[in-house]
Short mmCIF file of N, CA and C in Angstrom, two decimals:
data_model
loop_
_atom_site.label_atom_id
_atom_site.label_comp_id
_atom_site.label_asym_id
_atom_site.label_seq_id
_atom_site.Cartn_x
_atom_site.Cartn_y
_atom_site.Cartn_z
N ASP X 1 160.86 -32.90 -129.93
CA ASP X 1 159.55 -33.14 -129.37
C ASP X 1 158.88 -31.86 -128.89
N CYS X 2 159.27 -30.73 -129.46
CA CYS X 2 158.60 -29.45 -129.17
C CYS X 2 157.33 -29.38 -130.00
N THR X 3 156.25 -28.95 -129.38
CA THR X 3 154.99 -28.82 -130.11
C THR X 3 154.65 -27.37 -130.43
N ILE X 4 155.39 -26.44 -129.79
CA ILE X 4 155.12 -25.02 -129.95
C ILE X 4 156.37 -24.34 -130.49
N PHE X 5 156.17 -23.43 -131.43
CA PHE X 5 157.24 -22.60 -131.97
C PHE X 5 156.92 -21.16 -131.57
N PHE X 6 157.87 -20.50 -130.92
CA PHE X 6 157.67 -19.13 -130.43
C PHE X 6 158.81 -18.28 -130.97
N GLU X 7 158.45 -17.26 -131.74
CA GLU X 7 159.46 -16.42 -132.40
C GLU X 7 159.33 -14.97 -131.96
N THR X 8 160.47 -14.35 -131.71
CA THR X 8 160.48 -12.90 -131.52
C THR X 8 161.13 -12.29 -132.75
N GLY X 9 160.42 -11.39 -133.39
CA GLY X 9 160.91 -10.79 -134.63
C GLY X 9 160.40 -11.54 -135.85
N THR X 10 159.12 -11.37 -136.16
CA THR X 10 158.47 -12.09 -137.26
C THR X 10 159.07 -11.74 -138.62
N HIS X 11 159.42 -10.48 -138.80
CA HIS X 11 159.91 -9.94 -140.07
C HIS X 11 158.91 -10.25 -141.17
N LYS X 12 159.29 -11.00 -142.19
CA LYS X 12 158.40 -11.28 -143.32
C LYS X 12 157.59 -12.57 -143.15
N GLY X 13 157.83 -13.30 -142.05
CA GLY X 13 157.05 -14.49 -141.76
C GLY X 13 157.63 -15.80 -142.25
N ASP X 14 158.87 -15.79 -142.73
CA ASP X 14 159.46 -17.02 -143.26
C ASP X 14 159.58 -18.11 -142.19
N SER X 15 159.97 -17.73 -140.98
CA SER X 15 160.09 -18.74 -139.91
C SER X 15 158.72 -19.26 -139.49
N VAL X 16 157.72 -18.40 -139.51
CA VAL X 16 156.35 -18.84 -139.23
C VAL X 16 155.93 -19.87 -140.27
N GLN X 17 156.21 -19.58 -141.53
CA GLN X 17 155.87 -20.53 -142.60
C GLN X 17 156.61 -21.85 -142.41
N ASP X 18 157.91 -21.78 -142.09
CA ASP X 18 158.68 -23.00 -141.86
C ASP X 18 158.08 -23.81 -140.71
N ALA X 19 157.73 -23.14 -139.62
CA ALA X 19 157.14 -23.83 -138.47
C ALA X 19 155.81 -24.47 -138.84
N TYR X 20 155.02 -23.77 -139.64
CA TYR X 20 153.73 -24.30 -140.11
C TYR X 20 153.96 -25.55 -140.97
N ASP X 21 154.91 -25.44 -141.89
CA ASP X 21 155.21 -26.57 -142.78
C ASP X 21 155.75 -27.77 -142.01
N LEU X 22 156.47 -27.51 -140.91
CA LEU X 22 157.02 -28.59 -140.09
C LEU X 22 155.98 -29.22 -139.17
N GLY X 23 154.81 -28.61 -139.06
CA GLY X 23 153.72 -29.21 -138.31
C GLY X 23 153.65 -28.86 -136.83
N PHE X 24 154.25 -27.74 -136.42
CA PHE X 24 154.09 -27.33 -135.03
C PHE X 24 152.61 -27.12 -134.74
N LYS X 25 152.16 -27.54 -133.57
CA LYS X 25 150.74 -27.43 -133.22
C LYS X 25 150.33 -25.99 -132.95
N ARG X 26 151.27 -25.20 -132.42
CA ARG X 26 151.00 -23.79 -132.18
C ARG X 26 152.23 -22.99 -132.57
N ILE X 27 151.99 -21.86 -133.23
CA ILE X 27 153.06 -20.97 -133.67
C ILE X 27 152.73 -19.58 -133.17
N ILE X 28 153.65 -19.01 -132.39
CA ILE X 28 153.46 -17.68 -131.82
C ILE X 28 154.60 -16.81 -132.32
N SER X 29 154.27 -15.63 -132.81
CA SER X 29 155.32 -14.74 -133.29
C SER X 29 154.92 -13.30 -133.00
N ILE X 30 155.90 -12.53 -132.56
CA ILE X 30 155.66 -11.12 -132.25
C ILE X 30 156.59 -10.25 -133.08
N GLU X 31 156.03 -9.17 -133.62
CA GLU X 31 156.77 -8.24 -134.47
C GLU X 31 156.47 -6.81 -134.04
N LYS X 32 157.50 -5.99 -133.91
CA LYS X 32 157.28 -4.61 -133.48
C LYS X 32 157.02 -3.66 -134.65
N ASN X 33 157.39 -4.05 -135.85
CA ASN X 33 157.21 -3.21 -137.03
C ASN X 33 155.82 -3.45 -137.61
N GLU X 34 154.98 -2.43 -137.59
CA GLU X 34 153.59 -2.58 -138.02
C GLU X 34 153.48 -3.00 -139.49
N GLU X 35 154.36 -2.48 -140.32
CA GLU X 35 154.33 -2.84 -141.74
C GLU X 35 154.59 -4.34 -141.93
N PHE X 36 155.63 -4.88 -141.27
CA PHE X 36 155.91 -6.32 -141.36
C PHE X 36 154.76 -7.14 -140.78
N TYR X 37 154.23 -6.69 -139.65
CA TYR X 37 153.11 -7.39 -139.02
C TYR X 37 151.92 -7.48 -139.99
N ASN X 38 151.55 -6.36 -140.61
CA ASN X 38 150.42 -6.36 -141.55
C ASN X 38 150.67 -7.24 -142.76
N GLU X 39 151.92 -7.24 -143.25
CA GLU X 39 152.27 -8.12 -144.37
C GLU X 39 152.07 -9.58 -143.99
N CYS X 40 152.44 -9.93 -142.77
CA CYS X 40 152.30 -11.32 -142.31
C CYS X 40 150.83 -11.70 -142.12
N ILE X 41 150.04 -10.78 -141.61
CA ILE X 41 148.60 -11.05 -141.49
C ILE X 41 148.03 -11.37 -142.87
N GLU X 42 148.41 -10.57 -143.85
CA GLU X 42 147.96 -10.80 -145.23
C GLU X 42 148.49 -12.12 -145.78
N ARG X 43 149.78 -12.38 -145.52
CA ARG X 43 150.42 -13.59 -146.04
C ARG X 43 149.73 -14.85 -145.53
N PHE X 44 149.37 -14.88 -144.25
CA PHE X 44 148.84 -16.11 -143.66
C PHE X 44 147.32 -16.18 -143.66
N GLN X 45 146.66 -15.13 -144.10
CA GLN X 45 145.19 -15.13 -144.18
C GLN X 45 144.65 -16.29 -145.01
N PRO X 46 145.21 -16.57 -146.18
CA PRO X 46 144.67 -17.67 -147.00
C PRO X 46 144.77 -19.05 -146.33
N LEU X 47 145.69 -19.23 -145.39
CA LEU X 47 145.81 -20.52 -144.71
C LEU X 47 144.64 -20.78 -143.78
N ASP X 48 144.01 -19.71 -143.30
CA ASP X 48 142.91 -19.82 -142.34
C ASP X 48 143.30 -20.75 -141.19
N ALA X 49 144.50 -20.50 -140.65
CA ALA X 49 145.04 -21.35 -139.59
C ALA X 49 145.22 -20.55 -138.30
N TRP X 50 144.28 -19.67 -138.00
CA TRP X 50 144.45 -18.75 -136.86
C TRP X 50 144.35 -19.46 -135.51
N GLU X 51 143.83 -20.67 -135.48
CA GLU X 51 143.87 -21.45 -134.24
C GLU X 51 145.30 -21.94 -133.98
N GLN X 52 146.04 -22.12 -135.04
CA GLN X 52 147.41 -22.62 -134.95
C GLN X 52 148.44 -21.49 -134.93
N ILE X 53 148.23 -20.46 -135.73
CA ILE X 53 149.18 -19.35 -135.87
C ILE X 53 148.66 -18.14 -135.11
N LYS X 54 149.48 -17.64 -134.19
CA LYS X 54 149.14 -16.45 -133.40
C LYS X 54 150.20 -15.39 -133.67
N LEU X 55 149.79 -14.31 -134.33
CA LEU X 55 150.70 -13.20 -134.63
C LEU X 55 150.35 -12.02 -133.75
N PHE X 56 151.38 -11.37 -133.22
CA PHE X 56 151.17 -10.24 -132.31
C PHE X 56 152.02 -9.06 -132.75
N LEU X 57 151.45 -7.87 -132.59
CA LEU X 57 152.15 -6.62 -132.88
C LEU X 57 152.59 -6.02 -131.56
N GLY X 58 153.89 -5.73 -131.45
CA GLY X 58 154.39 -5.09 -130.23
C GLY X 58 155.85 -5.39 -130.01
N ARG X 59 156.39 -4.75 -128.99
CA ARG X 59 157.79 -4.96 -128.63
C ARG X 59 157.89 -6.20 -127.74
N THR X 60 158.84 -7.04 -128.04
CA THR X 60 159.06 -8.25 -127.26
C THR X 60 159.20 -7.93 -125.78
N GLU X 61 160.01 -6.94 -125.46
CA GLU X 61 160.29 -6.65 -124.06
C GLU X 61 159.04 -6.24 -123.28
N ASP X 62 158.00 -5.78 -123.98
CA ASP X 62 156.75 -5.40 -123.33
C ASP X 62 155.74 -6.54 -123.24
N ASN X 63 155.95 -7.60 -124.01
CA ASN X 63 154.90 -8.60 -124.18
C ASN X 63 155.31 -10.05 -123.93
N ILE X 64 156.57 -10.37 -123.94
CA ILE X 64 156.97 -11.78 -123.96
C ILE X 64 156.49 -12.55 -122.73
N GLU X 65 156.57 -11.96 -121.56
CA GLU X 65 156.16 -12.69 -120.36
C GLU X 65 154.68 -13.09 -120.41
N LYS X 66 153.84 -12.16 -120.80
CA LYS X 66 152.40 -12.44 -120.89
C LYS X 66 152.09 -13.43 -122.00
N LEU X 67 152.77 -13.30 -123.13
CA LEU X 67 152.52 -14.23 -124.23
C LEU X 67 152.92 -15.66 -123.84
N ILE X 68 154.03 -15.80 -123.14
CA ILE X 68 154.44 -17.12 -122.68
C ILE X 68 153.39 -17.68 -121.70
N GLN X 69 152.98 -16.85 -120.78
CA GLN X 69 151.99 -17.26 -119.78
C GLN X 69 150.68 -17.69 -120.46
N ASP X 70 150.24 -16.95 -121.46
CA ASP X 70 148.96 -17.20 -122.10
C ASP X 70 148.98 -18.33 -123.13
N TRP X 71 150.11 -18.53 -123.82
CA TRP X 71 150.11 -19.40 -124.98
C TRP X 71 151.04 -20.60 -124.92
N VAL X 72 151.97 -20.63 -123.98
CA VAL X 72 152.92 -21.74 -123.91
C VAL X 72 152.46 -22.73 -122.84
N ASN X 73 152.06 -23.92 -123.29
CA ASN X 73 151.60 -24.95 -122.36
C ASN X 73 152.28 -26.29 -122.60
N ASP X 74 153.37 -26.27 -123.35
CA ASP X 74 154.11 -27.50 -123.66
C ASP X 74 155.56 -27.11 -123.99
N ARG X 75 156.37 -28.12 -124.24
CA ARG X 75 157.77 -27.83 -124.58
C ARG X 75 157.80 -27.00 -125.87
N THR X 76 158.63 -25.97 -125.85
CA THR X 76 158.62 -24.97 -126.91
C THR X 76 160.00 -24.76 -127.49
N MET X 77 160.04 -24.52 -128.79
CA MET X 77 161.25 -24.07 -129.45
C MET X 77 161.14 -22.56 -129.59
N PHE X 78 162.01 -21.84 -128.90
CA PHE X 78 162.05 -20.38 -128.96
C PHE X 78 163.11 -19.95 -129.97
N TRP X 79 162.71 -19.13 -130.92
CA TRP X 79 163.62 -18.55 -131.91
C TRP X 79 163.67 -17.06 -131.61
N LEU X 80 164.76 -16.63 -130.97
CA LEU X 80 164.90 -15.25 -130.53
C LEU X 80 165.63 -14.46 -131.61
N ASP X 81 164.89 -13.59 -132.26
CA ASP X 81 165.41 -12.87 -133.42
C ASP X 81 164.86 -11.44 -133.46
N ALA X 82 164.56 -10.88 -132.28
CA ALA X 82 163.98 -9.53 -132.22
C ALA X 82 165.10 -8.50 -132.21
N HIS X 83 165.32 -7.91 -133.34
CA HIS X 83 166.34 -6.86 -133.45
C HIS X 83 166.14 -6.11 -134.75
N SER X 84 166.71 -4.95 -134.80
CA SER X 84 166.75 -4.24 -136.08
C SER X 84 168.10 -4.54 -136.70
N GLY X 85 168.21 -4.40 -137.96
CA GLY X 85 169.45 -4.73 -138.65
C GLY X 85 170.61 -3.84 -138.25
N GLY X 86 171.79 -4.45 -138.20
CA GLY X 86 173.00 -3.66 -138.07
C GLY X 86 173.59 -3.47 -136.70
N GLY X 87 173.32 -4.32 -135.76
CA GLY X 87 174.01 -4.22 -134.47
C GLY X 87 173.22 -3.44 -133.44
N GLY X 88 173.87 -3.16 -132.32
CA GLY X 88 173.23 -2.44 -131.24
C GLY X 88 172.76 -3.37 -130.15
N THR X 89 171.82 -2.91 -129.35
CA THR X 89 171.33 -3.73 -128.25
C THR X 89 170.07 -4.48 -128.66
N VAL X 90 169.84 -5.58 -128.00
CA VAL X 90 168.68 -6.42 -128.26
C VAL X 90 168.12 -6.89 -126.92
N PRO X 91 166.84 -7.30 -126.88
CA PRO X 91 166.22 -7.68 -125.60
C PRO X 91 166.48 -9.13 -125.18
N LEU X 92 167.59 -9.71 -125.59
CA LEU X 92 167.81 -11.14 -125.36
C LEU X 92 167.83 -11.55 -123.90
N GLN X 93 168.51 -10.82 -123.06
CA GLN X 93 168.57 -11.22 -121.65
C GLN X 93 167.17 -11.23 -121.05
N LEU X 94 166.40 -10.20 -121.34
CA LEU X 94 165.02 -10.14 -120.86
C LEU X 94 164.19 -11.30 -121.40
N GLU X 95 164.38 -11.63 -122.67
CA GLU X 95 163.64 -12.74 -123.28
C GLU X 95 163.98 -14.06 -122.59
N VAL X 96 165.28 -14.30 -122.39
CA VAL X 96 165.71 -15.54 -121.76
C VAL X 96 165.17 -15.62 -120.32
N GLU X 97 165.23 -14.53 -119.60
CA GLU X 97 164.71 -14.52 -118.23
C GLU X 97 163.20 -14.81 -118.20
N ALA X 98 162.47 -14.27 -119.16
CA ALA X 98 161.02 -14.53 -119.24
C ALA X 98 160.76 -16.01 -119.52
N ILE X 99 161.53 -16.60 -120.42
CA ILE X 99 161.38 -18.02 -120.73
C ILE X 99 161.68 -18.87 -119.50
N MET X 100 162.69 -18.50 -118.75
CA MET X 100 163.09 -19.27 -117.58
C MET X 100 162.08 -19.17 -116.43
N LYS X 101 161.17 -18.23 -116.48
CA LYS X 101 160.11 -18.13 -115.48
C LYS X 101 158.98 -19.14 -115.71
N HIS X 102 158.95 -19.71 -116.91
CA HIS X 102 157.91 -20.68 -117.25
C HIS X 102 158.07 -21.93 -116.39
N GLU X 103 156.97 -22.61 -116.15
CA GLU X 103 157.00 -23.81 -115.30
C GLU X 103 157.89 -24.91 -115.87
N ARG X 104 157.99 -25.01 -117.17
CA ARG X 104 158.88 -25.99 -117.79
C ARG X 104 160.29 -25.42 -117.82
N ASN X 105 161.26 -26.29 -117.69
CA ASN X 105 162.65 -25.83 -117.73
C ASN X 105 163.47 -26.59 -118.76
N ASP X 106 162.79 -27.03 -119.82
CA ASP X 106 163.48 -27.82 -120.85
C ASP X 106 163.21 -27.33 -122.27
N HIS X 107 162.88 -26.07 -122.39
CA HIS X 107 162.64 -25.50 -123.72
C HIS X 107 163.94 -25.45 -124.52
N ILE X 108 163.81 -25.49 -125.82
CA ILE X 108 164.96 -25.28 -126.71
C ILE X 108 164.98 -23.80 -127.07
N ILE X 109 166.15 -23.20 -126.99
CA ILE X 109 166.28 -21.77 -127.25
C ILE X 109 167.33 -21.56 -128.33
N LEU X 110 166.92 -20.90 -129.40
CA LEU X 110 167.83 -20.55 -130.48
C LEU X 110 167.92 -19.03 -130.54
N ILE X 111 169.13 -18.52 -130.61
CA ILE X 111 169.33 -17.07 -130.70
C ILE X 111 170.04 -16.79 -132.01
N ASP X 112 169.40 -15.97 -132.84
CA ASP X 112 170.00 -15.62 -134.13
C ASP X 112 170.99 -14.48 -133.96
N ASP X 113 171.97 -14.46 -134.84
CA ASP X 113 172.97 -13.37 -134.86
C ASP X 113 173.66 -13.20 -133.50
N TRP X 114 173.96 -14.30 -132.88
CA TRP X 114 174.54 -14.41 -131.54
C TRP X 114 175.74 -13.50 -131.34
N LYS X 115 176.59 -13.37 -132.34
CA LYS X 115 177.83 -12.60 -132.17
C LYS X 115 177.75 -11.20 -132.76
N LEU X 116 176.64 -10.87 -133.37
CA LEU X 116 176.51 -9.58 -134.06
C LEU X 116 176.11 -8.46 -133.11
N TYR X 117 175.46 -8.80 -132.01
CA TYR X 117 174.91 -7.78 -131.13
C TYR X 117 175.63 -7.73 -129.79
N GLU X 118 175.34 -6.69 -129.04
CA GLU X 118 175.93 -6.51 -127.72
C GLU X 118 175.22 -7.42 -126.72
N ILE X 119 175.68 -8.65 -126.64
CA ILE X 119 175.04 -9.66 -125.82
C ILE X 119 176.05 -10.14 -124.78
N ASP X 120 175.61 -10.20 -123.53
CA ASP X 120 176.44 -10.78 -122.48
C ASP X 120 176.23 -12.29 -122.54
N GLN X 121 177.02 -12.94 -123.37
CA GLN X 121 176.84 -14.36 -123.62
C GLN X 121 177.00 -15.18 -122.34
N LYS X 122 177.93 -14.82 -121.50
CA LYS X 122 178.16 -15.54 -120.25
C LYS X 122 176.92 -15.45 -119.35
N LYS X 123 176.32 -14.27 -119.26
CA LYS X 123 175.15 -14.08 -118.41
C LYS X 123 173.95 -14.89 -118.92
N ILE X 124 173.78 -14.96 -120.22
CA ILE X 124 172.68 -15.74 -120.78
C ILE X 124 172.88 -17.22 -120.45
N LYS X 125 174.08 -17.72 -120.62
CA LYS X 125 174.35 -19.12 -120.29
C LYS X 125 174.14 -19.38 -118.80
N GLU X 126 174.57 -18.46 -117.96
CA GLU X 126 174.39 -18.62 -116.50
C GLU X 126 172.90 -18.64 -116.14
N THR X 127 172.12 -17.77 -116.78
CA THR X 127 170.68 -17.73 -116.53
C THR X 127 170.05 -19.09 -116.85
N LEU X 128 170.43 -19.67 -117.96
CA LEU X 128 169.89 -20.97 -118.37
C LEU X 128 170.34 -22.07 -117.41
N LEU X 129 171.61 -22.08 -117.09
CA LEU X 129 172.13 -23.13 -116.21
C LEU X 129 171.60 -23.03 -114.78
N ASN X 130 171.33 -21.82 -114.32
CA ASN X 130 170.74 -21.66 -112.99
C ASN X 130 169.34 -22.26 -112.93
N ARG X 131 168.63 -22.22 -114.03
CA ARG X 131 167.27 -22.78 -114.09
C ARG X 131 167.30 -24.28 -114.29
N ASN X 132 168.25 -24.74 -115.13
CA ASN X 132 168.40 -26.18 -115.37
C ASN X 132 169.85 -26.48 -115.74
N PRO X 133 170.59 -27.12 -114.84
CA PRO X 133 172.00 -27.39 -115.10
C PRO X 133 172.24 -28.41 -116.22
N LEU X 134 171.18 -28.99 -116.76
CA LEU X 134 171.33 -29.94 -117.86
C LEU X 134 171.43 -29.28 -119.23
N TYR X 135 171.24 -27.97 -119.28
CA TYR X 135 171.35 -27.28 -120.58
C TYR X 135 172.74 -27.49 -121.16
N LYS X 136 172.75 -27.72 -122.47
CA LYS X 136 173.99 -27.79 -123.24
C LYS X 136 173.92 -26.69 -124.28
N PHE X 137 175.08 -26.28 -124.78
CA PHE X 137 175.13 -25.16 -125.72
C PHE X 137 175.97 -25.52 -126.94
N THR X 138 175.54 -24.99 -128.05
CA THR X 138 176.33 -25.11 -129.27
C THR X 138 176.10 -23.86 -130.11
N GLU X 139 177.02 -23.62 -131.02
CA GLU X 139 176.88 -22.51 -131.96
C GLU X 139 177.01 -23.07 -133.36
N THR X 140 176.29 -22.44 -134.27
CA THR X 140 176.32 -22.91 -135.65
C THR X 140 176.09 -21.71 -136.57
N ARG X 141 176.29 -21.93 -137.82
CA ARG X 141 175.96 -20.96 -138.86
C ARG X 141 175.21 -21.72 -139.95
N VAL X 142 173.95 -21.37 -140.15
CA VAL X 142 173.10 -22.10 -141.09
C VAL X 142 173.68 -22.03 -142.50
N HIS X 143 174.05 -20.85 -142.93
CA HIS X 143 174.75 -20.70 -144.20
C HIS X 143 175.56 -19.42 -144.16
N ARG X 144 176.40 -19.21 -145.14
CA ARG X 144 177.38 -18.13 -145.07
C ARG X 144 176.77 -16.73 -145.06
N HIS X 145 175.51 -16.59 -145.43
CA HIS X 145 174.86 -15.28 -145.44
C HIS X 145 174.16 -14.97 -144.12
N CYS X 146 174.20 -15.91 -143.19
CA CYS X 146 173.55 -15.72 -141.88
C CYS X 146 174.59 -15.42 -140.83
N GLY X 147 174.13 -14.79 -139.76
CA GLY X 147 174.98 -14.63 -138.59
C GLY X 147 175.05 -15.95 -137.83
N ASP X 148 175.84 -15.96 -136.78
CA ASP X 148 175.96 -17.15 -135.96
C ASP X 148 174.69 -17.36 -135.13
N GLN X 149 174.33 -18.62 -134.95
CA GLN X 149 173.19 -18.96 -134.11
C GLN X 149 173.69 -19.70 -132.88
N PHE X 150 173.08 -19.40 -131.77
CA PHE X 150 173.35 -20.07 -130.49
C PHE X 150 172.17 -20.98 -130.20
N ILE X 151 172.46 -22.18 -129.73
CA ILE X 151 171.40 -23.13 -129.42
C ILE X 151 171.61 -23.63 -127.99
N ALA X 152 170.57 -23.54 -127.18
CA ALA X 152 170.57 -24.11 -125.84
C ALA X 152 169.53 -25.23 -125.85
N TYR X 153 169.93 -26.41 -125.44
CA TYR X 153 169.04 -27.56 -125.52
C TYR X 153 169.31 -28.53 -124.37
N ILE X 154 168.35 -29.42 -124.19
CA ILE X 154 168.47 -30.49 -123.19
C ILE X 154 168.20 -31.79 -123.89
#
């Protein structure tokens, strides 16, 4: 029953397209790579769905709180996928904390490549449970070519 899809790490726009095809009322996606961002602007131009699709250029850690404040007004599915390929650190803790500041405390949160990056998994779960003790967690792998995904839901 989520009406909004919010993605960090647009890349080529495949998740934006999936969210559009699934009928989300609002789709928000932020990408830090200008080349990927411009490709997505071009890709979605023919749809003329700019009231529904909101694409932003910038770093998640600099923008997520304001984007949530400005654009999230209903239950949202967050797809956290802001990272560069190949490991290292990612802004996940900051992203989760920004989501938990929202007035709603029942968003669905999916984290891609859950085990690939330097993530304090325990701290992320604690952050979610401190905001709403009804959160449940599961891990999955969509297919063998993907990393593990973490899902927090109510």
